[in-house]
Coordinates of C-alpha atoms in Angstrom, one line a residue:
M1 CA -0.2 -0.1 -0.2
R2 CA 3.0 1.9 0.6
V3 CA 4.1 1.2 -2.6
A4 CA 1.3 2.1 -4.5
L5 CA 0.8 5.6 -2.5
T6 CA 4.7 6.7 -3.3
I7 CA 4.3 5.5 -7.4
V8 CA 0.6 7.5 -7.6
L9 CA 2.7 10.6 -5.6
L10 CA 5.2 10.4 -8.3
L11 CA 2.8 10.6 -11.1
V12 CA 1.4 13.1 -10.2
A13 CA 4.2 16.0 -9.6
C14 CA 5.4 15.0 -12.9
K15 CA 4.4 17.4 -15.5
T16 CA 3.3 16.0 -18.4
I17 CA 5.6 17.3 -22.0
D18 CA 3.7 18.1 -25.5
V19 CA 4.6 19.1 -28.0
T20 CA 3.1 20.9 -31.4
E21 CA 2.8 21.7 -34.2
Q22 CA 3.6 25.2 -35.3
N23 CA 3.8 27.3 -38.7
Q24 CA 6.5 29.3 -39.7
E25 CA 5.1 32.5 -39.5
E26 CA 4.6 31.5 -36.0
W27 CA 7.9 30.8 -35.3
I28 CA 9.8 33.9 -37.1
K29 CA 7.3 35.8 -34.6
Q30 CA 9.0 34.1 -31.7
A31 CA 12.6 34.0 -32.5
K32 CA 12.3 37.6 -33.1
R33 CA 10.8 38.2 -29.8
S34 CA 12.8 40.1 -27.3
I35 CA 11.9 43.2 -25.4
L36 CA 11.6 45.4 -28.5
T37 CA 8.4 43.4 -30.1
D38 CA 6.9 42.8 -26.9
V39 CA 5.9 44.0 -23.5
D40 CA 8.7 41.7 -21.8
V41 CA 12.7 39.4 -22.4
S42 CA 13.2 37.1 -24.6
D43 CA 13.4 33.8 -24.2
V44 CA 17.0 33.8 -23.7
T45 CA 17.3 36.2 -21.1
Y46 CA 13.6 34.8 -19.0
N47 CA 16.4 31.6 -19.2
M48 CA 18.9 33.1 -17.5
L49 CA 16.7 34.8 -14.4
R50 CA 15.1 31.3 -14.4
R51 CA 18.6 29.7 -13.9
R52 CA 19.4 32.3 -11.3
G53 CA 16.9 32.1 -9.5
L54 CA 15.3 35.7 -10.6
H55 CA 12.4 34.6 -12.8
E56 CA 9.9 35.7 -10.1
R57 CA 11.3 38.7 -9.2
Y58 CA 12.9 40.7 -12.4
R59 CA 9.0 42.1 -13.7
D60 CA 8.5 43.8 -10.1
D61 CA 12.2 44.5 -9.0
P62 CA 14.1 45.0 -12.1
V63 CA 16.2 47.6 -10.6
G64 CA 17.0 44.9 -7.9
V65 CA 17.6 42.7 -10.3
L66 CA 20.3 44.7 -12.5
A67 CA 22.3 44.6 -9.8
V68 CA 22.3 41.1 -8.7
L69 CA 23.6 40.8 -12.6
R70 CA 26.3 43.6 -13.1
E71 CA 27.3 41.6 -9.4
E72 CA 27.6 38.6 -11.7
M73 CA 29.4 39.8 -15.0
Y74 CA 32.3 41.7 -13.2
E75 CA 32.8 38.4 -11.3
T76 CA 32.5 36.1 -14.8
R77 CA 32.8 38.7 -17.4
A78 CA 30.4 37.3 -19.6
R79 CA 29.2 38.9 -22.7
D80 CA 25.2 37.5 -22.7
L81 CA 24.9 39.2 -18.7
A82 CA 25.6 42.3 -20.9
A83 CA 22.6 42.1 -22.8
A84 CA 20.1 40.7 -19.8
I85 CA 20.7 43.7 -18.6
A86 CA 20.4 46.2 -21.3
E87 CA 16.9 44.2 -22.0
V88 CA 16.0 44.0 -18.3
A89 CA 17.0 47.8 -18.3
A90 CA 14.7 48.4 -21.3
L91 CA 11.7 47.0 -18.8
Q92 CA 12.5 49.0 -16.0
A93 CA 12.2 51.9 -18.6
R94 CA 8.9 50.9 -20.0
K95 CA 7.4 51.1 -16.6
W96 CA 7.3 54.9 -16.3
T97 CA 5.0 56.7 -18.5
T98 CA 8.2 59.3 -18.8
L99 CA 11.1 59.1 -19.6
D100 CA 13.3 56.8 -17.3
R101 CA 17.0 58.7 -18.3
R102 CA 18.8 56.6 -15.7
A103 CA 17.0 53.3 -17.1
V104 CA 17.8 54.0 -20.8
M105 CA 20.9 55.3 -20.9
T106 CA 21.6 52.0 -19.0
V107 CA 20.0 50.1 -22.2
V108 CA 22.7 51.8 -23.8
R109 CA 26.1 51.1 -21.9
Y110 CA 25.1 47.6 -21.4
S111 CA 24.3 46.6 -25.5
Y112 CA 27.0 49.0 -26.5
A113 CA 28.9 46.5 -24.1
Y114 CA 28.0 43.3 -25.6
L115 CA 28.3 44.6 -28.6
F116 CA 31.9 46.2 -28.5
D117 CA 33.6 45.7 -24.8
P118 CA 37.2 44.5 -25.0
K119 CA 37.3 42.7 -21.7
L120 CA 34.4 40.6 -21.8
E121 CA 33.5 37.2 -22.6
P122 CA 33.6 35.5 -25.5
A123 CA 33.7 37.8 -28.5
P124 CA 30.5 38.6 -30.0
S125 CA 29.0 36.7 -32.6
P126 CA 26.7 38.3 -35.3
F127 CA 24.7 35.0 -35.9
D128 CA 23.7 35.3 -32.4
A129 CA 20.0 36.2 -31.3
Q130 CA 21.4 38.5 -29.1
F131 CA 24.1 40.4 -30.7
R132 CA 21.1 41.5 -32.9
W133 CA 18.4 42.6 -29.8
A134 CA 21.7 44.6 -28.7
L135 CA 22.3 46.7 -31.9
D136 CA 18.6 47.5 -32.0
L137 CA 18.3 48.1 -28.1
Y138 CA 20.8 50.6 -28.5
T139 CA 19.8 52.1 -31.6
T140 CA 16.1 52.7 -29.8
S141 CA 17.4 54.2 -26.6
L142 CA 19.7 56.6 -27.9
A143 CA 16.9 57.8 -29.9
Y144 CA 15.6 57.8 -27.3
L145 CA 17.4 60.0 -25.3
I146 CA 17.9 62.3 -28.4
R147 CA 13.9 62.9 -29.1
D148 CA 14.2 63.8 -24.9
S149 CA 16.5 65.8 -25.9
K150 CA 16.3 67.8 -29.2
Q151 CA 14.6 70.9 -27.7
Q152 CA 17.7 71.8 -26.4
R153 CA 20.9 72.9 -27.6
L154 CA 22.8 70.3 -29.2
E155 CA 26.3 71.4 -27.6
D156 CA 24.6 71.3 -24.8
I157 CA 23.7 68.0 -25.1
R158 CA 27.3 67.1 -25.6
K159 CA 27.8 67.9 -22.3
Q160 CA 25.9 66.7 -19.8
R161 CA 26.1 63.7 -17.6
F162 CA 24.0 60.9 -17.7
P163 CA 23.3 58.5 -15.1
W164 CA 22.7 55.1 -15.7
Y165 CA 22.3 52.4 -12.9
G166 CA 25.0 52.4 -11.1
G167 CA 26.7 55.7 -11.9
T168 CA 27.3 58.5 -13.9
A169 CA 27.9 59.3 -17.8
R170 CA 30.0 62.4 -18.3
I171 CA 28.8 62.9 -22.2
E172 CA 31.8 64.3 -24.6
P173 CA 32.1 65.6 -27.8
G174 CA 33.6 63.7 -30.3
V175 CA 33.9 63.6 -34.0
N176 CA 32.2 65.7 -36.1
D177 CA 32.2 65.7 -40.1
L178 CA 30.3 68.3 -40.7
R179 CA 31.1 71.5 -42.1
W180 CA 29.2 73.3 -39.5
A181 CA 29.3 73.8 -35.7
P182 CA 25.9 71.0 -34.5
D183 CA 25.2 74.0 -32.3
Q184 CA 23.9 76.2 -35.7
F185 CA 21.1 73.7 -36.3
P186 CA 17.8 74.9 -34.4
Q187 CA 16.3 71.5 -34.3
L188 CA 17.1 68.0 -34.1
D189 CA 14.4 65.3 -35.6
V190 CA 15.0 61.3 -35.3
A191 CA 14.5 60.2 -39.0
L192 CA 13.7 56.6 -37.9
D193 CA 10.1 59.0 -36.8
Y194 CA 8.9 59.1 -40.0
V195 CA 8.3 57.4 -42.7
V196 CA 8.4 58.3 -46.5
E197 CA 6.0 58.0 -49.4
G198 CA 5.7 59.1 -52.6
L199 CA 9.6 57.9 -53.2
P200 CA 11.9 55.6 -52.8
R201 CA 11.9 53.9 -49.7
P202 CA 15.1 54.1 -47.5
D203 CA 17.3 51.1 -47.8
H204 CA 17.9 51.2 -43.4
R205 CA 20.1 48.9 -43.8
R206 CA 20.8 48.0 -40.2
G207 CA 24.0 49.4 -39.1
F208 CA 25.2 51.2 -35.9
G209 CA 24.1 54.4 -34.8
V210 CA 20.9 56.8 -35.6
P211 CA 19.9 58.3 -38.1
C212 CA 18.6 62.1 -37.5
I213 CA 17.4 64.9 -39.3
L214 CA 19.4 68.3 -38.8
R215 CA 17.3 71.8 -39.3
R216 CA 17.7 75.1 -40.1
S217 CA 16.9 77.8 -42.4
W218 CA 19.6 79.9 -44.5
D219 CA 19.3 83.2 -46.3
R220 CA 19.7 82.6 -49.5
Q221 CA 19.8 85.5 -51.3
A222 CA 22.2 87.2 -48.4
A223 CA 24.1 83.2 -49.7
L224 CA 24.6 84.3 -53.1
Q225 CA 24.7 88.0 -52.4
G226 CA 28.1 87.5 -50.9
R227 CA 27.4 88.6 -47.1
Q228 CA 27.6 84.6 -45.5
G229 CA 29.8 82.2 -46.6
T230 CA 30.5 80.6 -50.0
T231 CA 29.7 76.6 -48.7
V232 CA 26.3 78.2 -48.1
R233 CA 25.4 79.8 -50.9
Y234 CA 24.1 76.9 -53.1
L235 CA 21.6 75.3 -50.3
L236 CA 17.9 74.9 -50.1
E237 CA 16.5 77.8 -48.0
D238 CA 15.2 75.1 -45.5
L239 CA 17.9 72.8 -45.0
N240 CA 17.1 68.9 -43.8
Y241 CA 20.8 67.8 -43.1
S242 CA 21.3 63.7 -42.6
V243 CA 23.5 63.0 -40.2
T244 CA 23.7 59.9 -38.2
Y245 CA 24.6 59.9 -34.1
V246 CA 26.8 57.4 -32.1
A247 CA 27.4 56.9 -28.6
R248 CA 30.7 55.2 -27.4
L249 CA 33.6 54.7 -24.7
P250 CA 36.8 55.2 -25.7
D251 CA 38.9 52.1 -26.9
G252 CA 39.7 50.1 -24.4
T253 CA 37.4 51.4 -21.8
S254 CA 34.9 49.0 -20.3
V255 CA 31.9 48.3 -18.6
L256 CA 34.5 46.6 -15.7
D257 CA 36.1 49.4 -15.3
E258 CA 34.8 51.6 -11.9
E259 CA 36.1 54.7 -13.1
E260 CA 33.3 57.3 -13.7
T261 CA 32.0 56.1 -17.8
R262 CA 33.0 58.9 -20.1
W263 CA 30.5 58.6 -23.4
I264 CA 31.9 60.6 -26.7
I265 CA 29.1 61.9 -28.7
D266 CA 30.3 61.7 -32.9
I267 CA 28.5 63.4 -35.5
Y268 CA 28.6 62.2 -39.4
D269 CA 27.6 63.1 -42.6
P270 CA 26.7 59.6 -44.6
T271 CA 28.2 61.4 -47.5
I272 CA 31.5 61.7 -46.5
T273 CA 31.8 59.0 -44.0
T274 CA 29.9 54.8 -44.4
H275 CA 32.1 53.0 -41.5
V276 CA 33.7 53.4 -38.3
T277 CA 36.4 52.0 -36.5
I278 CA 35.1 50.9 -33.0
E279 CA 37.6 48.6 -31.0
G280 CA 39.4 47.3 -34.7
I281 CA 36.4 46.8 -36.4
R282 CA 34.9 48.6 -39.5
V283 CA 31.4 49.0 -37.9
P284 CA 29.1 50.5 -41.0
L285 CA 27.0 53.3 -39.7
E286 CA 23.5 52.9 -40.2
L287 CA 22.7 55.6 -42.8
D288 CA 19.1 57.3 -43.6
Y289 CA 19.9 60.2 -46.6
V290 CA 16.1 60.0 -47.7
T291 CA 14.2 61.0 -45.3
P292 CA 15.8 64.7 -44.7
I293 CA 14.9 65.4 -48.7
A294 CA 11.3 64.1 -48.6
L295 CA 11.1 66.4 -44.9
T296 CA 12.1 69.1 -46.7
F297 CA 9.5 68.9 -49.9
A298 CA 6.5 67.4 -48.0
N299 CA 3.1 69.4 -48.0
Q300 CA 4.8 71.9 -50.8
Q301 CA 2.6 72.0 -53.9
Q302 CA 4.2 71.0 -56.8
Q303 CA 3.8 72.8 -59.4
V304 CA 7.5 74.7 -59.4
G305 CA 7.6 73.4 -62.7
L306 CA 4.2 74.5 -64.1
R307 CA 4.9 77.9 -62.4
A308 CA 7.7 78.0 -64.2
L309 CA 6.7 78.0 -67.9
L310 CA 3.6 80.4 -67.3
R311 CA 5.1 82.8 -64.8
Q312 CA 8.5 83.1 -66.0
D313 CA 9.1 86.3 -63.8
E314 CA 8.4 84.9 -60.7
S315 CA 10.7 82.2 -61.3
E316 CA 13.9 84.0 -62.4
Q317 CA 13.4 85.4 -59.1
T318 CA 13.4 81.6 -58.0
G319 CA 15.6 80.1 -60.4
G320 CA 19.3 79.0 -60.1
L321 CA 21.6 75.9 -58.8
Y322 CA 20.9 74.7 -55.3
M323 CA 22.0 71.2 -53.6
F324 CA 21.7 69.4 -50.5
Q325 CA 25.2 69.2 -49.5
P326 CA 27.8 72.0 -49.3
W327 CA 30.6 71.9 -52.5
V328 CA 33.0 69.9 -51.3
R329 CA 36.7 70.2 -53.3
G330 CA 37.0 66.4 -54.6
K331 CA 34.0 65.5 -55.7
I332 CA 32.9 64.7 -58.3
P333 CA 29.9 67.5 -59.7
V334 CA 27.1 65.7 -61.0
L335 CA 23.9 68.0 -62.3
M336 CA 21.0 67.6 -63.1
V337 CA 19.3 69.7 -65.8
H338 CA 15.1 69.8 -66.2
G339 CA 12.9 69.9 -69.0
L340 CA 9.8 71.9 -69.9
A341 CA 7.4 72.4 -67.6
S342 CA 8.9 70.7 -64.6
D343 CA 11.5 71.3 -61.6
P344 CA 14.2 69.6 -59.8
L345 CA 11.8 67.4 -57.6
T346 CA 12.1 65.2 -60.8
W347 CA 14.9 64.3 -60.1
L348 CA 14.2 63.4 -56.6
P349 CA 13.5 58.9 -56.9
L350 CA 16.7 59.0 -59.3
Y351 CA 18.4 60.8 -56.9
T352 CA 17.7 59.0 -54.0
D353 CA 18.4 55.6 -55.7
L354 CA 21.9 56.6 -56.3
M355 CA 22.8 58.4 -53.3
A356 CA 21.8 54.2 -52.4
N357 CA 25.1 53.2 -54.0
E358 CA 28.3 54.4 -51.7
T359 CA 30.9 54.9 -54.2
I360 CA 28.6 57.7 -55.4
R361 CA 27.0 58.7 -52.5
T362 CA 30.5 59.1 -51.4
R363 CA 32.3 60.6 -54.5
C364 CA 29.8 62.5 -56.2
Q365 CA 28.2 65.7 -54.9
F366 CA 24.4 66.9 -57.0
A367 CA 23.6 69.9 -57.9
F368 CA 19.7 71.1 -59.2
W369 CA 19.7 73.8 -61.8
L370 CA 16.0 75.2 -61.2
Y371 CA 14.9 77.8 -64.6
P372 CA 11.9 79.6 -66.2
T373 CA 11.3 77.1 -68.7
G374 CA 9.3 79.1 -71.4
Q375 CA 12.0 81.1 -72.1
P376 CA 13.5 80.6 -75.6
V377 CA 16.5 77.5 -75.1
P378 CA 19.1 79.7 -76.8
A379 CA 18.6 82.0 -73.8
S380 CA 18.3 79.2 -70.8
A381 CA 21.3 77.6 -71.7
M382 CA 23.2 80.8 -71.9
Q383 CA 21.5 81.1 -68.5
L384 CA 22.9 77.4 -67.7
R385 CA 26.2 79.0 -68.3
E386 CA 26.4 82.0 -66.7
A387 CA 25.5 79.9 -63.4
I388 CA 28.1 77.2 -63.8
R389 CA 30.7 79.8 -64.7
G390 CA 29.8 82.2 -61.5
A391 CA 30.1 78.5 -59.5
M392 CA 33.2 77.7 -60.6
E393 CA 34.5 80.7 -59.8
L394 CA 33.3 81.2 -56.2
V395 CA 34.4 77.1 -55.4
D396 CA 37.6 76.9 -57.1
P397 CA 38.7 79.8 -59.0
N398 CA 42.2 79.2 -59.3
D399 CA 41.4 75.2 -61.2
A400 CA 42.8 73.2 -58.8
D401 CA 40.6 70.6 -58.6
P402 CA 40.6 67.8 -60.2
A403 CA 37.4 66.8 -59.8
D404 CA 35.9 69.8 -61.4
Q405 CA 37.5 68.7 -64.6
Y406 CA 35.6 65.5 -65.0
G407 CA 31.7 66.4 -64.6
V408 CA 28.6 64.8 -65.1
V409 CA 25.8 66.2 -67.3
C410 CA 22.1 65.0 -66.8
G411 CA 19.2 66.4 -68.9
H412 CA 15.6 65.2 -69.6
S413 CA 13.6 66.4 -72.2
M414 CA 14.4 70.0 -73.3
G415 CA 17.0 69.6 -70.5
G416 CA 18.9 67.1 -72.5
L417 CA 19.3 69.6 -74.8
L418 CA 20.8 72.7 -72.4
A419 CA 23.4 70.3 -71.4
R420 CA 23.9 69.7 -75.3
M421 CA 24.3 73.4 -75.6
L422 CA 27.1 73.1 -72.7
V423 CA 29.4 70.8 -75.0
I424 CA 29.1 72.1 -78.5
E425 CA 30.8 75.2 -80.0
S426 CA 27.9 77.7 -81.7
G427 CA 30.8 79.3 -83.6
M428 CA 28.9 81.6 -85.9
K429 CA 25.9 79.1 -87.4
L430 CA 23.5 80.4 -85.1
W431 CA 24.3 83.5 -85.4
D432 CA 24.6 84.0 -89.4
L433 CA 21.0 81.5 -89.2
A434 CA 19.0 84.9 -87.5
F435 CA 20.6 87.3 -88.5
D436 CA 22.6 88.5 -92.3
H437 CA 24.8 90.9 -90.9
P438 CA 28.6 90.6 -88.9
P439 CA 27.3 91.7 -85.0
E440 CA 30.2 94.7 -85.3
K441 CA 27.3 95.7 -87.6
S442 CA 24.1 95.4 -85.8
P443 CA 22.3 97.7 -85.3
L444 CA 20.8 96.5 -82.0
K445 CA 21.3 98.7 -78.4
P446 CA 24.2 97.1 -77.0
A447 CA 22.9 95.7 -73.8
D448 CA 21.2 93.7 -76.8
L449 CA 23.1 92.8 -78.9
Q450 CA 25.5 91.6 -75.4
L451 CA 22.0 89.5 -74.5
V452 CA 22.0 88.0 -78.2
R453 CA 25.6 87.6 -78.8
D454 CA 25.6 85.2 -75.6
A455 CA 22.8 83.1 -76.1
L456 CA 24.0 82.5 -79.9
I457 CA 27.9 82.9 -79.5
F458 CA 29.6 80.3 -77.8
E459 CA 31.9 77.5 -76.9
R460 CA 32.0 75.0 -75.1
M461 CA 32.0 74.9 -71.1
P462 CA 35.6 73.1 -69.8
G463 CA 34.9 70.7 -66.9
I464 CA 32.0 69.0 -68.4
R465 CA 33.5 65.4 -69.1
R466 CA 29.7 63.2 -70.0
V467 CA 26.5 63.8 -70.6
I468 CA 23.5 61.6 -70.0
F469 CA 20.5 62.3 -72.2
Y470 CA 16.8 61.0 -71.4
A471 CA 14.2 61.4 -74.2
T472 CA 16.1 64.5 -75.5
P473 CA 14.3 65.7 -78.4
H474 CA 17.6 67.0 -80.4
G475 CA 14.5 66.7 -83.9
G476 CA 12.9 68.5 -81.9
S477 CA 9.4 67.3 -80.5
P478 CA 5.7 66.6 -82.8
G479 CA 3.6 67.6 -79.8
A480 CA 5.1 71.4 -79.7
S481 CA 3.3 72.6 -83.2
K482 CA -0.1 70.7 -82.3
G483 CA -3.3 70.7 -80.1
L484 CA -1.8 70.6 -76.9
G485 CA 1.6 72.8 -78.0
R486 CA 0.5 75.4 -79.2
F487 CA -2.3 75.9 -76.2
M488 CA 0.9 75.5 -73.8
D489 CA 2.3 78.4 -75.7
S490 CA -0.2 80.7 -75.6
L491 CA 0.1 80.4 -71.7
T492 CA 3.9 81.4 -71.5
K493 CA 4.8 85.1 -71.2
V494 CA 8.4 85.5 -71.8
P495 CA 10.4 87.1 -69.1
Q496 CA 10.6 91.0 -68.3
R497 CA 13.6 90.3 -68.6
F498 CA 13.3 89.1 -72.3
S499 CA 10.3 90.6 -73.6
G500 CA 11.5 93.6 -75.1
T501 CA 14.7 92.9 -76.5
A502 CA 12.6 90.1 -78.0
R503 CA 10.4 93.1 -79.7
R504 CA 14.1 94.6 -80.6
V505 CA 15.6 91.7 -82.3
R506 CA 12.5 91.0 -84.4
S507 CA 13.3 93.9 -86.8
A508 CA 17.0 92.7 -86.7
L509 CA 15.9 89.8 -88.1
R510 CA 17.0 88.1 -91.0
P511 CA 13.8 89.1 -93.5
E512 CA 12.4 85.3 -93.4
F513 CA 12.8 84.8 -89.5
R514 CA 11.0 88.2 -88.7
N515 CA 7.2 86.7 -88.6
V516 CA 8.5 83.6 -86.7
P517 CA 6.1 82.7 -83.9
R518 CA 6.5 83.7 -80.6
L519 CA 10.0 82.9 -78.9
T520 CA 8.6 80.5 -76.2
S521 CA 10.6 77.3 -75.6
V522 CA 7.7 75.4 -76.5
N523 CA 8.4 77.1 -80.5
S524 CA 12.1 76.6 -79.6
L525 CA 11.2 72.4 -79.4
R526 CA 9.6 72.6 -82.8
E527 CA 10.5 70.3 -85.3
D528 CA 10.5 72.6 -87.7
N529 CA 12.7 75.2 -85.6
P530 CA 15.6 76.1 -88.1
M531 CA 17.7 76.9 -85.2
L532 CA 17.0 73.4 -83.6
Q533 CA 18.2 72.1 -86.6
V534 CA 21.1 73.6 -86.9
I535 CA 22.2 72.6 -83.4
N536 CA 21.7 68.8 -84.4
T537 CA 24.0 69.3 -86.8
I538 CA 26.7 70.3 -84.3
P539 CA 29.2 67.7 -82.9
I540 CA 29.7 67.2 -79.4
D541 CA 33.0 68.0 -78.6
P542 CA 35.3 64.6 -79.1
S543 CA 36.8 65.0 -75.4
V544 CA 32.6 63.9 -74.0
T545 CA 31.3 60.9 -73.2
Y546 CA 27.6 60.5 -73.6
H547 CA 25.0 58.7 -73.0
S548 CA 21.5 58.3 -74.4
I549 CA 18.5 56.4 -72.3
I550 CA 14.9 56.5 -74.1
G551 CA 11.3 55.4 -73.6
D552 CA 9.5 53.5 -75.8
T553 CA 5.5 53.6 -75.3
R554 CA 5.1 50.1 -76.1
G555 CA 8.7 47.8 -75.5
A556 CA 11.8 47.9 -74.6
G557 CA 15.0 47.9 -77.2
R558 CA 12.5 49.7 -80.7
T559 CA 13.5 51.7 -82.6
D560 CA 10.6 53.3 -84.6
G561 CA 8.4 54.0 -82.2
T562 CA 7.9 57.1 -79.4
D563 CA 7.9 58.1 -75.7
G564 CA 4.6 59.4 -76.1
I565 CA 5.6 63.2 -76.5
V566 CA 9.6 62.4 -79.1
P567 CA 9.7 60.3 -81.3
Y568 CA 13.2 57.5 -81.3
S569 CA 14.4 59.4 -84.3
S570 CA 14.7 62.8 -82.8
S571 CA 16.1 61.2 -79.4
H572 CA 18.3 58.9 -80.6
I573 CA 21.7 60.8 -81.4
P574 CA 25.0 58.9 -83.2
G575 CA 28.3 58.8 -80.9
A576 CA 26.4 58.1 -78.2
K577 CA 28.7 55.0 -76.5
T578 CA 25.7 53.9 -75.1
E579 CA 21.7 53.9 -76.0
L580 CA 19.7 52.1 -73.6
V581 CA 15.5 52.1 -74.9
L582 CA 13.3 50.9 -71.8
Q583 CA 8.8 50.9 -72.0
S584 CA 8.3 54.5 -70.4
G585 CA 6.3 57.4 -71.2
H586 CA 8.9 60.4 -71.3
S587 CA 9.3 60.5 -67.4
V588 CA 12.6 57.7 -68.6
Q589 CA 14.3 58.9 -65.5
H590 CA 10.9 58.3 -63.1
T591 CA 12.0 54.6 -64.3
P592 CA 14.3 51.6 -62.0
K593 CA 15.5 50.5 -65.5
A594 CA 16.8 54.0 -65.7
A595 CA 18.3 54.1 -62.3
R596 CA 20.6 51.2 -62.1
E597 CA 22.0 52.4 -66.1
T598 CA 22.5 55.8 -64.2
R599 CA 24.7 54.2 -61.4
R600 CA 26.0 51.9 -64.0
I601 CA 27.9 54.8 -66.1
L602 CA 28.0 56.7 -63.0
L603 CA 30.3 54.7 -61.5
E604 CA 32.0 53.6 -65.2
H605 CA 32.6 57.8 -64.8
I606 CA 34.1 57.4 -61.7
A607 CA 36.8 54.7 -63.2
A608 CA 37.8 56.5 -65.7
F609 CA 38.6 59.6 -63.2
D610 CA 40.4 57.9 -61.2
A611 CA 42.4 55.6 -63.9
A612 CA 43.3 59.2 -65.1
Q613 CA 44.5 60.7 -62.0
A614 CA 46.6 57.2 -61.4
K615 CA 48.1 58.4 -64.7
K616 CA 49.2 62.0 -63.8

C-alpha cells in the first residue's frame, strides 16, 4: 500500500510534456521576440534569469535584478549578461509613462558593452540573436535620449552627465565631420520617426548609430549676394541635413572599469563617412539620406515646374543652382537639368536611388538647375552657362580641383538640349542663321546685342566630361506644333528680361525670320524650328562621352516608336557610347532601369576619373 501511494504521488508530481506544430510565421515571431517586440524579455534572457532564481522577481524589481546581474558580470566577465542587463533595463524604462533616463542610459551602456566591450568574453557573434537585439536596443535607446534632448542646444547635450543604474556617464563631444558646428542647427529630429511616401523607400540597411535630421534655414539671397560664406551659397533655404549620431566609449574602456564612464558623441555626414572603427572593428553606420530630403519637400505644392513655365518672372527670382549639401572639394559634380514645365523635384526618385550606392554617395555631389522653362532654349542655355561659370569661380577659382574638370550633366527632355548646348561650340552658325549681318554691324542697342551674342555665340563649357540624355528631343517634338503645344505656348509669358529685347531683335532678324512664332521654349522644340535643326548638326566635343536613355511606350529596344512626346528618331543621337531604350513614357528618368543604367554610367565615370588621376 505504501509503495502504491508513492508511485501515485510521483505520477502526480510529473509534468506532462507536449509538443505541437507551429507554422513558419509563428516561428519567425517567436524567434524575433524580445523586449523590443513584446512586453517581456526574450526567452534567452528569461532562461538566464530562471537559472539564477530571478525569474519571479525581475518584473516587480528590475532595478534589484540589475544589481545582481552586474555583480555576476564583474566576477565572470560573461558577455551574454550584458545583453540580459540591457533587456531588463529596457523593461524598467517601460514601467514609467515619462522617460526614465537612468534606465535608458543603462540600456545604451550595456547593449554597447555586448557589442564591443574588450574585456567581456567570449567575443560576440553576429549570428547570435542577442547580437541583433543588442544592436537594436542600442539604436532605439539612444534615439529616446536624442528625442528627449532635441529641444536643447546640441552643444549643451554633448556636455551633460547621464545617470545610469550603477553610476554616471559624462558626455563629451567627439568626431564631427559636418561642415558646421552642430549648434548652428536649432532643430534635431530622429529620422526613424518618419515614414516616407512618394519617393523610393529608404534602404534602412541595419548599421550602427541613429540616423537623424538637422534642420535650419539659410538666407539664400544673402548668400548669393556674398553676405554669407561660400559653403552655403547654393543650399536650399530650408535645409534638412542627414547625419548619424553615435554614442561610444573610448577604445579600451570596459563596463568592468570602476571609474566614471566617459561617453563620446560623434556626428557623421553619410555622404562622407559610411563606416567607423570601434575596438579595431570596421562597423557600418546606419544611414538615412532619403527622409531629410522628403521632409524638405513634404506638404509643398508640387506645381513648381508649371509655375516656372507660366510665371517666368517669378521663377527667375527663385531659379538657379540648388544643392542638398555644401560643395566639397574632391567630389565629382553631377548637374541635373529638368525639362519643360518641370522642376528639380522630377529628379528626386533617381537621386535617392543613386545615393543608395556608397561609391556614388561619397564620390559625387549633386546640383540641380531651376529655371523659367517658357523662355527660348538658347536663353536658358546662356543662363545655365553663366550659373556654372559663377559657381566654378566661387568654389574653385584657380581650377585646382581635378574633380571639377570631370563634371557630369544629366538632362531630361528640354533639359537634355540645354546639356547639349554646354558641350558644343556654336561658332557663327546660330548667329548667321538669324542675322544677315555680323555682330559688329548690328543695329541693336549694346545691351541687347550683348544678350543675343551670349545666347547665340558660345564655346563649350570646360569641365564637363560626360552627358546623359533622357528622352531628349534633339530633332524636336511633333507635339510642340500641335494642339496641346500651341495651347501651352499661348499661356507662356517670356520674362521681362527678354521680352523687350525680343521685340527689338525681331526687327533686326533676317527677313524670312521676322514673322517667326513667339520666342518661347515650346516653339524652340518644334521639329521645323531652324535653330534647333542647326544645333542638331553641331557635333559634341570629342572629349565628352555621352549616353542616351530613351523611352518607348510599346516596348524596350524599339527604334520605330515614341515615348508619347518624343519619337525615337528625335531622341537618337549618333555617336553615343551607349543607348538604352526602355518601355516607358516620357518620364523615363523615373524608371528603375534608368536608375540602374545611370548608376552604371556614374560608376564607370568615377573609375575613368581615378584612372586618369593615377597616370599623373
